[in-house]
PDB file of C-alpha atoms in Angstrom:
ATOM      1  CA  MET A   4     -24.019 135.568  15.738  1.00  0.00           C
ATOM      2  CA  THR A   5     -22.629 132.462  18.533  1.00  0.00           C
ATOM      3  CA  ARG A   6     -22.569 130.249  15.951  1.00  0.00           C
ATOM      4  CA  GLY A   7     -18.870 128.756  15.894  1.00  0.00           C
ATOM      5  CA  PHE A   8     -18.160 130.271  19.388  1.00  0.00           C
ATOM      6  CA  ALA A   9     -19.277 128.325  21.746  1.00  0.00           C
ATOM      7  CA  PHE A  10     -16.222 127.543  23.732  1.00  0.00           C
ATOM      8  CA  VAL A  11     -15.625 125.510  26.743  1.00  0.00           C
ATOM      9  CA  LEU A  12     -15.234 127.744  29.591  1.00  0.00           C
ATOM     10  CA  PHE A  13     -11.576 128.210  31.462  1.00  0.00           C
ATOM     11  CA  VAL A  14      -9.616 128.312  34.833  1.00  0.00           C
ATOM     12  CA  SER A  15      -7.310 130.246  34.951  1.00  0.00           C
ATOM     13  CA  THR A  16      -3.651 129.788  35.753  1.00  0.00           C
ATOM     14  CA  PHE A  17      -2.776 133.114  36.770  1.00  0.00           C
ATOM     15  CA  LEU A  18       1.373 133.706  36.216  1.00  0.00           C
ATOM     16  CA  SER A  19       3.986 136.468  38.450  1.00  0.00           C
ATOM     17  CA  PHE A  20       5.243 138.674  37.703  1.00  0.00           C
ATOM     18  CA  GLN A  21       2.334 140.066  36.021  1.00  0.00           C
ATOM     19  CA  ASN A  22       1.574 138.517  33.313  1.00  0.00           C
ATOM     20  CA  CYS A  23      -0.916 137.087  31.100  1.00  0.00           C
ATOM     21  CA  ALA A  24      -3.206 134.482  31.666  1.00  0.00           C
ATOM     22  CA  LYS A  25      -3.030 131.368  29.977  1.00  0.00           C
ATOM     23  CA  ALA A  26      -5.997 128.741  29.872  1.00  0.00           C
ATOM     24  CA  SER A  27      -6.245 125.029  28.953  1.00  0.00           C
ATOM     25  CA  PHE A  28      -8.337 125.964  25.697  1.00  0.00           C
ATOM     26  CA  THR A  29      -8.859 123.161  22.662  1.00  0.00           C
ATOM     27  CA  THR A  30      -9.121 125.142  19.537  1.00  0.00           C
ATOM     28  CA  SER A  31      -8.333 125.519  15.934  1.00  0.00           C
ATOM     29  CA  ALA A  32      -4.633 128.101  15.999  1.00  0.00           C
ATOM     30  CA  ALA A  33      -4.951 127.747  12.114  1.00  0.00           C
ATOM     31  CA  SER A  34      -5.090 131.436  11.633  1.00  0.00           C
ATOM     32  CA  LEU A  35      -7.926 133.699   9.463  1.00  0.00           C
ATOM     33  CA  ALA A  36      -7.192 134.448   5.545  1.00  0.00           C
ATOM     34  CA  TYR A  37      -7.170 138.601   5.723  1.00  0.00           C
ATOM     35  CA  GLN A  38      -8.706 140.639   2.903  1.00  0.00           C
ATOM     36  CA  THR A  39      -7.306 144.191   2.122  1.00  0.00           C
ATOM     37  CA  CYS A  40      -9.444 146.894   2.785  1.00  0.00           C
ATOM     38  CA  THR A  41      -6.260 149.175   1.955  1.00  0.00           C
ATOM     39  CA  GLN A  42      -7.137 150.330  -1.745  1.00  0.00           C
ATOM     40  CA  GLN A  43     -10.952 151.165  -0.946  1.00  0.00           C
ATOM     41  CA  LEU A  44      -9.997 153.327   2.631  1.00  0.00           C
ATOM     42  CA  GLY A  45      -8.267 155.639   0.523  1.00  0.00           C
ATOM     43  CA  THR A  46     -11.493 156.417  -1.638  1.00  0.00           C
ATOM     44  CA  THR A  47     -14.285 156.488   0.633  1.00  0.00           C
ATOM     45  CA  ASP A  48     -16.115 159.150   1.631  1.00  0.00           C
ATOM     46  CA  PHE A  49     -18.385 158.062   4.117  1.00  0.00           C
ATOM     47  CA  PRO A  50     -17.670 158.914   7.992  1.00  0.00           C
ATOM     48  CA  ILE A  51     -15.096 156.382   8.907  1.00  0.00           C
ATOM     49  CA  LYS A  52     -14.316 155.793  12.948  1.00  0.00           C
ATOM     50  CA  VAL A  53     -11.445 153.977  14.264  1.00  0.00           C
ATOM     51  CA  LEU A  54     -10.977 152.599  18.044  1.00  0.00           C
ATOM     52  CA  PHE A  55      -7.162 151.141  18.855  1.00  0.00           C
ATOM     53  CA  VAL A  56      -7.962 149.645  21.700  1.00  0.00           C
ATOM     54  CA  ALA A  57      -4.445 148.759  22.899  1.00  0.00           C
ATOM     55  CA  ASP A  58      -3.288 146.114  26.192  1.00  0.00           C
ATOM     56  CA  THR A  59      -0.560 147.206  27.935  1.00  0.00           C
ATOM     57  CA  SER A  60      -0.264 145.481  30.697  1.00  0.00           C
ATOM     58  CA  GLY A  61       2.471 143.876  32.636  1.00  0.00           C
ATOM     59  CA  SER A  62       3.785 141.242  29.825  1.00  0.00           C
ATOM     60  CA  ASN A  63       4.634 143.985  26.884  1.00  0.00           C
ATOM     61  CA  ALA A  64       7.142 145.438  28.791  1.00  0.00           C
ATOM     62  CA  GLY A  65      10.766 144.512  30.394  1.00  0.00           C
ATOM     63  CA  THR A  66      13.531 142.306  28.555  1.00  0.00           C
ATOM     64  CA  GLY A  67      11.323 139.445  27.180  1.00  0.00           C
ATOM     65  CA  GLY A  68       8.060 142.135  26.522  1.00  0.00           C
ATOM     66  CA  SER A  69       5.706 141.349  24.051  1.00  0.00           C
ATOM     67  CA  ASP A  70       6.347 144.755  23.039  1.00  0.00           C
ATOM     68  CA  PRO A  71       8.748 146.483  25.089  1.00  0.00           C
ATOM     69  CA  ALA A  72       9.160 149.725  22.579  1.00  0.00           C
ATOM     70  CA  LYS A  73       5.788 149.474  21.520  1.00  0.00           C
ATOM     71  CA  GLN A  74       6.789 148.948  18.077  1.00  0.00           C
ATOM     72  CA  VAL A  75       4.626 146.728  17.106  1.00  0.00           C
ATOM     73  CA  ARG A  76       0.892 148.231  18.986  1.00  0.00           C
ATOM     74  CA  GLY A  77       2.721 151.958  18.428  1.00  0.00           C
ATOM     75  CA  GLY A  78       4.025 151.317  15.351  1.00  0.00           C
ATOM     76  CA  SER A  79       1.168 150.315  13.301  1.00  0.00           C
ATOM     77  CA  ILE A  80      -1.508 152.207  15.008  1.00  0.00           C
ATOM     78  CA  ASN A  81       0.989 155.702  13.873  1.00  0.00           C
ATOM     79  CA  GLU A  82       1.261 154.118  10.463  1.00  0.00           C
ATOM     80  CA  PHE A  83      -2.396 153.711   9.880  1.00  0.00           C
ATOM     81  CA  PHE A  84      -3.274 157.153  11.417  1.00  0.00           C
ATOM     82  CA  ASN A  85      -0.053 159.553   9.206  1.00  0.00           C
ATOM     83  CA  THR A  86      -1.970 157.153   6.508  1.00  0.00           C
ATOM     84  CA  TYR A  87      -5.445 158.472   7.026  1.00  0.00           C
ATOM     85  CA  ARG A  88      -5.363 161.462   8.724  1.00  0.00           C
ATOM     86  CA  ALA A  89      -5.361 163.842   5.718  1.00  0.00           C
ATOM     87  CA  LYS A  90      -9.106 162.214   4.540  1.00  0.00           C
ATOM     88  CA  THR A  91     -12.316 164.594   6.636  1.00  0.00           C
ATOM     89  CA  ASN A  92     -14.173 162.089   7.164  1.00  0.00           C
ATOM     90  CA  PHE A  93     -11.513 160.051   9.665  1.00  0.00           C
ATOM     91  CA  SER A  94     -12.453 160.363  13.368  1.00  0.00           C
ATOM     92  CA  TRP A  95     -10.234 158.988  15.763  1.00  0.00           C
ATOM     93  CA  GLY A  96     -10.807 156.754  19.054  1.00  0.00           C
ATOM     94  CA  PHE A  97      -7.639 156.088  21.897  1.00  0.00           C
ATOM     95  CA  LEU A  98      -8.256 152.809  24.722  1.00  0.00           C
ATOM     96  CA  LYS A  99      -5.735 151.243  26.824  1.00  0.00           C
ATOM     97  CA  PHE A 100      -6.454 148.730  29.184  1.00  0.00           C
ATOM     98  CA  SER A 101      -3.892 147.304  32.080  1.00  0.00           C
ATOM     99  CA  GLY A 102      -4.566 146.228  35.142  1.00  0.00           C
ATOM    100  CA  SER A 103      -8.416 145.520  36.153  1.00  0.00           C
ATOM    101  CA  THR A 104      -9.525 149.014  34.900  1.00  0.00           C
ATOM    102  CA  ALA A 105     -10.282 150.723  30.862  1.00  0.00           C
ATOM    103  CA  SER A 106      -9.227 154.257  30.433  1.00  0.00           C
ATOM    104  CA  SER A 107      -9.616 156.563  27.298  1.00  0.00           C
ATOM    105  CA  PHE A 108      -7.168 158.280  25.716  1.00  0.00           C
ATOM    106  CA  ILE A 109      -9.705 161.168  24.298  1.00  0.00           C
ATOM    107  CA  GLY A 110     -12.250 162.770  26.461  1.00  0.00           C
ATOM    108  CA  SER A 111     -11.780 161.024  29.314  1.00  0.00           C
ATOM    109  CA  THR A 112     -13.117 157.327  31.378  1.00  0.00           C
ATOM    110  CA  ALA A 113     -15.996 158.829  31.579  1.00  0.00           C
ATOM    111  CA  ASN A 114     -17.364 160.046  28.891  1.00  0.00           C
ATOM    112  CA  PRO A 115     -14.522 158.528  25.517  1.00  0.00           C
ATOM    113  CA  THR A 116     -14.974 159.693  22.986  1.00  0.00           C
ATOM    114  CA  PHE A 117     -13.978 160.191  19.249  1.00  0.00           C
ATOM    115  CA  THR A 118     -12.135 163.035  17.170  1.00  0.00           C
ATOM    116  CA  ALA A 119     -11.238 164.203  13.642  1.00  0.00           C
ATOM    117  CA  ASN A 120      -9.295 166.846  15.029  1.00  0.00           C
ATOM    118  CA  THR A 121      -4.661 165.449  14.418  1.00  0.00           C
ATOM    119  CA  THR A 122      -3.193 166.827  16.993  1.00  0.00           C
ATOM    120  CA  ALA A 123      -5.535 165.058  19.849  1.00  0.00           C
ATOM    121  CA  MET A 124      -4.989 161.813  18.312  1.00  0.00           C
ATOM    122  CA  GLN A 125      -1.143 163.009  18.104  1.00  0.00           C
ATOM    123  CA  SER A 126      -0.769 163.727  21.152  1.00  0.00           C
ATOM    124  CA  ALA A 127      -3.206 160.278  21.930  1.00  0.00           C
ATOM    125  CA  LEU A 128      -0.158 158.441  20.555  1.00  0.00           C
ATOM    126  CA  SER A 129       3.303 160.503  22.576  1.00  0.00           C
ATOM    127  CA  SER A 130       0.190 159.771  25.913  1.00  0.00           C
ATOM    128  CA  PHE A 131       0.536 156.016  24.647  1.00  0.00           C
ATOM    129  CA  TYR A 132       4.374 155.426  24.356  1.00  0.00           C
ATOM    130  CA  THR A 133       5.080 157.817  27.980  1.00  0.00           C
ATOM    131  CA  THR A 134       2.444 154.726  29.197  1.00  0.00           C
ATOM    132  CA  TYR A 135       3.788 152.338  31.242  1.00  0.00           C
ATOM    133  CA  ASP A 136       3.055 148.548  30.285  1.00  0.00           C
ATOM    134  CA  ASP A 137       1.738 147.008  34.223  1.00  0.00           C
ATOM    135  CA  GLY A 138      -0.508 145.007  35.458  1.00  0.00           C
ATOM    136  CA  LEU A 139      -3.049 141.641  34.474  1.00  0.00           C
ATOM    137  CA  THR A 140      -5.163 142.288  31.204  1.00  0.00           C
ATOM    138  CA  PRO A 141      -8.948 142.821  31.552  1.00  0.00           C
ATOM    139  CA  TYR A 142     -10.449 142.206  28.627  1.00  0.00           C
ATOM    140  CA  ALA A 143     -13.858 143.009  30.591  1.00  0.00           C
ATOM    141  CA  ALA A 144     -12.924 146.402  31.408  1.00  0.00           C
ATOM    142  CA  ALA A 145     -12.113 146.994  27.986  1.00  0.00           C
ATOM    143  CA  LEU A 146     -14.601 145.648  26.181  1.00  0.00           C
ATOM    144  CA  ASN A 147     -16.993 147.530  28.232  1.00  0.00           C
ATOM    145  CA  LEU A 148     -15.044 150.356  27.859  1.00  0.00           C
ATOM    146  CA  THR A 149     -15.340 150.186  23.527  1.00  0.00           C
ATOM    147  CA  ARG A 150     -18.793 149.749  24.052  1.00  0.00           C
ATOM    148  CA  GLN A 151     -19.275 153.045  26.045  1.00  0.00           C
ATOM    149  CA  THR A 152     -17.745 155.456  23.415  1.00  0.00           C
ATOM    150  CA  LEU A 153     -19.401 154.073  20.758  1.00  0.00           C
ATOM    151  CA  LEU A 154     -22.419 154.296  22.359  1.00  0.00           C
ATOM    152  CA  ASN A 155     -22.042 158.165  23.584  1.00  0.00           C
ATOM    153  CA  ASP A 156     -21.048 158.307  19.489  1.00  0.00           C
ATOM    154  CA  ALA A 157     -23.735 156.612  18.111  1.00  0.00           C
ATOM    155  CA  VAL A 158     -26.588 159.400  19.305  1.00  0.00           C
ATOM    156  CA  SER A 159     -25.673 162.081  17.383  1.00  0.00           C
ATOM    157  CA  ALA A 160     -23.655 160.332  14.690  1.00  0.00           C
ATOM    158  CA  PRO A 161     -24.540 160.345  10.586  1.00  0.00           C
ATOM    159  CA  ALA A 162     -26.387 157.126   9.461  1.00  0.00           C
ATOM    160  CA  ALA A 163     -24.398 156.913   7.435  1.00  0.00           C
ATOM    161  CA  THR A 164     -20.816 155.656   9.874  1.00  0.00           C
ATOM    162  CA  LYS A 165     -18.850 152.513  10.102  1.00  0.00           C
ATOM    163  CA  TYR A 166     -17.154 152.421  13.411  1.00  0.00           C
ATOM    164  CA  VAL A 167     -13.494 149.640  12.669  1.00  0.00           C
ATOM    165  CA  VAL A 168     -12.687 148.562  16.818  1.00  0.00           C
ATOM    166  CA  VAL A 169      -9.049 147.610  16.389  1.00  0.00           C
ATOM    167  CA  PHE A 170      -8.472 145.244  19.359  1.00  0.00           C
ATOM    168  CA  LEU A 171      -4.608 144.376  19.815  1.00  0.00           C
ATOM    169  CA  SER A 172      -3.543 142.262  22.537  1.00  0.00           C
ATOM    170  CA  ASP A 173      -0.880 139.806  23.494  1.00  0.00           C
ATOM    171  CA  GLY A 174      -2.547 136.911  25.645  1.00  0.00           C
ATOM    172  CA  LEU A 175      -5.975 135.797  27.473  1.00  0.00           C
ATOM    173  CA  PRO A 176      -7.957 137.612  29.236  1.00  0.00           C
ATOM    174  CA  ASP A 177      -6.354 138.106  32.932  1.00  0.00           C
ATOM    175  CA  PRO A 178      -9.213 138.556  35.446  1.00  0.00           C
ATOM    176  CA  ALA A 179     -10.490 135.491  32.889  1.00  0.00           C
ATOM    177  CA  VAL A 180     -13.764 135.560  31.146  1.00  0.00           C
ATOM    178  CA  SER A 181     -16.780 133.267  30.381  1.00  0.00           C
ATOM    179  CA  ASP A 182     -16.589 132.561  27.013  1.00  0.00           C
ATOM    180  CA  PRO A 183     -20.449 133.153  26.406  1.00  0.00           C
ATOM    181  CA  VAL A 184     -19.513 136.441  28.834  1.00  0.00           C
ATOM    182  CA  LEU A 185     -17.149 137.132  26.595  1.00  0.00           C
ATOM    183  CA  SER A 186     -19.384 136.592  23.210  1.00  0.00           C
ATOM    184  CA  ALA A 187     -22.094 138.780  25.258  1.00  0.00           C
ATOM    185  CA  LEU A 188     -19.563 141.574  25.415  1.00  0.00           C
ATOM    186  CA  VAL A 189     -18.798 141.773  21.507  1.00  0.00           C
ATOM    187  CA  GLN A 190     -22.127 140.790  20.325  1.00  0.00           C
ATOM    188  CA  SER A 191     -23.534 144.238  22.432  1.00  0.00           C
ATOM    189  CA  ILE A 192     -19.976 145.911  20.448  1.00  0.00           C
ATOM    190  CA  SER A 193     -21.447 145.426  17.568  1.00  0.00           C
ATOM    191  CA  THR A 194     -25.642 146.291  17.657  1.00  0.00           C
ATOM    192  CA  VAL A 195     -24.975 149.423  19.149  1.00  0.00           C
ATOM    193  CA  ARG A 196     -24.954 150.060  15.187  1.00  0.00           C
ATOM    194  CA  PRO A 197     -26.206 147.028  13.898  1.00  0.00           C
ATOM    195  CA  GLY A 198     -24.115 146.155  10.117  1.00  0.00           C
ATOM    196  CA  GLN A 199     -21.941 149.185  10.637  1.00  0.00           C
ATOM    197  CA  VAL A 200     -19.530 148.200  13.122  1.00  0.00           C
ATOM    198  CA  SER A 201     -16.591 145.759  12.766  1.00  0.00           C
ATOM    199  CA  PHE A 202     -14.733 144.509  15.375  1.00  0.00           C
ATOM    200  CA  ASN A 203     -11.058 143.341  14.419  1.00  0.00           C
ATOM    201  CA  THR A 204      -7.915 141.896  17.092  1.00  0.00           C
ATOM    202  CA  ILE A 205      -4.649 141.420  16.315  1.00  0.00           C
ATOM    203  CA  TYR A 206      -2.739 138.667  17.761  1.00  0.00           C
ATOM    204  CA  TYR A 207       1.700 139.388  18.583  1.00  0.00           C
ATOM    205  CA  GLY A 208       2.351 138.269  21.574  1.00  0.00           C
ATOM    206  CA  ASP A 209       4.992 134.692  20.973  1.00  0.00           C
ATOM    207  CA  VAL A 210       2.945 131.474  19.634  1.00  0.00           C
ATOM    208  CA  ASP A 211       0.031 130.434  21.157  1.00  0.00           C
ATOM    209  CA  ALA A 212      -2.803 128.571  20.278  1.00  0.00           C
ATOM    210  CA  GLU A 213      -5.049 129.434  23.197  1.00  0.00           C
ATOM    211  CA  ALA A 214      -4.389 133.429  22.174  1.00  0.00           C
ATOM    212  CA  ASN A 215      -5.045 132.592  18.930  1.00  0.00           C
ATOM    213  CA  ALA A 216      -7.945 130.480  19.369  1.00  0.00           C
ATOM    214  CA  ARG A 217      -9.312 133.853  21.296  1.00  0.00           C
ATOM    215  CA  LEU A 218      -9.067 136.856  19.897  1.00  0.00           C
ATOM    216  CA  LYS A 219      -9.700 134.789  16.235  1.00  0.00           C
ATOM    217  CA  LYS A 220     -13.425 133.938  17.760  1.00  0.00           C
ATOM    218  CA  MET A 221     -13.822 137.418  18.742  1.00  0.00           C
ATOM    219  CA  ALA A 222     -13.685 138.576  15.829  1.00  0.00           C
ATOM    220  CA  ALA A 223     -15.555 136.365  13.624  1.00  0.00           C
ATOM    221  CA  VAL A 224     -18.138 137.308  16.515  1.00  0.00           C
ATOM    222  CA  GLY A 225     -17.591 140.808  15.787  1.00  0.00           C
ATOM    223  CA  GLY A 226     -18.013 141.179  12.315  1.00  0.00           C
ATOM    224  CA  GLY A 227     -14.062 141.811  11.778  1.00  0.00           C
ATOM    225  CA  GLN A 228     -10.746 139.756  10.952  1.00  0.00           C
ATOM    226  CA  PHE A 229      -7.819 138.577  12.789  1.00  0.00           C
ATOM    227  CA  LEU A 230      -4.375 138.255  12.432  1.00  0.00           C
ATOM    228  CA  ASP A 231      -1.660 136.564  14.206  1.00  0.00           C
ATOM    229  CA  THR A 232       1.463 137.635  13.068  1.00  0.00           C
ATOM    230  CA  ASN A 233       3.252 134.806  13.857  1.00  0.00           C
ATOM    231  CA  ALA A 234       1.287 132.934  11.496  1.00  0.00           C
ATOM    232  CA  SER A 235       1.303 136.957   8.602  1.00  0.00           C
ATOM    233  CA  ALA A 236       5.136 136.514   6.332  1.00  0.00           C
ATOM    234  CA  THR A 237       5.609 140.118   7.585  1.00  0.00           C
ATOM    235  CA  GLY A 238       5.712 138.496  10.767  1.00  0.00           C
ATOM    236  CA  LYS A 239       4.807 141.957  13.519  1.00  0.00           C
ATOM    237  CA  ASP A 240       5.898 144.665  10.425  1.00  0.00           C
ATOM    238  CA  PHE A 241       2.293 144.689   9.568  1.00  0.00           C
ATOM    239  CA  VAL A 242      -0.691 147.045   8.255  1.00  0.00           C
ATOM    240  CA  ILE A 243      -3.411 147.305  10.103  1.00  0.00           C
ATOM    241  CA  SER A 244      -5.464 148.492   7.128  1.00  0.00           C
ATOM    242  CA  ASP A 245      -4.888 145.515   5.585  1.00  0.00           C
ATOM    243  CA  VAL A 246      -6.396 143.128   8.147  1.00  0.00           C
ATOM    244  CA  ILE A 247      -9.122 144.809   8.898  1.00  0.00           C
ATOM    245  CA  ASN A 248     -12.896 144.687   7.655  1.00  0.00           C
ATOM    246  CA  VAL A 249     -14.786 147.979   7.299  1.00  0.00           C
ATOM    247  CA  ALA A 250     -18.798 147.045   7.335  1.00  0.00           C
ATOM    248  CA  GLY A 251     -19.879 147.958   4.087  1.00  0.00           C
ATOM    249  CA  LEU A 252     -16.982 147.247   2.081  1.00  0.00           C
ATOM    250  CA  ASN A 253     -16.325 144.999  -0.476  1.00  0.00           C
ATOM    251  CA  CYS A 254     -12.544 144.248   0.247  1.00  0.00           C
ATOM    252  CA  GLY A 255     -10.352 142.000  -2.162  1.00  0.00           C
ATOM    253  CA  SER A 256      -8.898 139.255  -0.620  1.00  0.00           C
ATOM    254  CA  ALA A 257      -4.845 139.478   0.099  1.00  0.00           C
ATOM    255  CA  ASN A 258      -3.885 136.630   0.449  1.00  0.00           C
TER     256      ASN A 258
END
């Protein structure tokens, strides 16, 4: 799992006004070709548990922010939810991360969970829209809570359950996380249920080769797909089901 993920340790250059970290990080900024699972998701009947992990750091907010009205994050999540909410084999989880911590909109931060109750998921979305974007971008806290959410559920989930993590961010980790540690954190999520978890990443910030490369590598380690909205033909208007993997599904190429 570590092949292709041997990064150079980086030194974070902290920006003022609580922005996401920049880093000296040299690698290709090319976007991965992606494959669409849209058709298969509409016809599957095995349990699918989708966990959204949304960056709510300060760089999203205000004039010049990457997503001040949450149109990218909230809009794409809401569209995905509305498309599949009627399917009884789907369950939903929703985390956010900013400052120095991550927390859950469903269950509690101490006991993050999934829900099949669409009203509860709709409430989580409403709470997300009213969340103030502020502070730093704590990837480690987000990844640790992601793993805990899956661990809590996997104790009793049916053996056929597939977990789909969708990690959305507009920048690099801040506080900084060494690349071997970041790799290990993503791997620890994938191994909660080996062969049944995909870790997918979406970058929606300004053009940034370093942020692109970081999130692209995280998806590669986690067996997922990666989208940089700057490299997308449709820009920040994208369909999540077109840019994720589901473990075990043979999805067709979208480009």
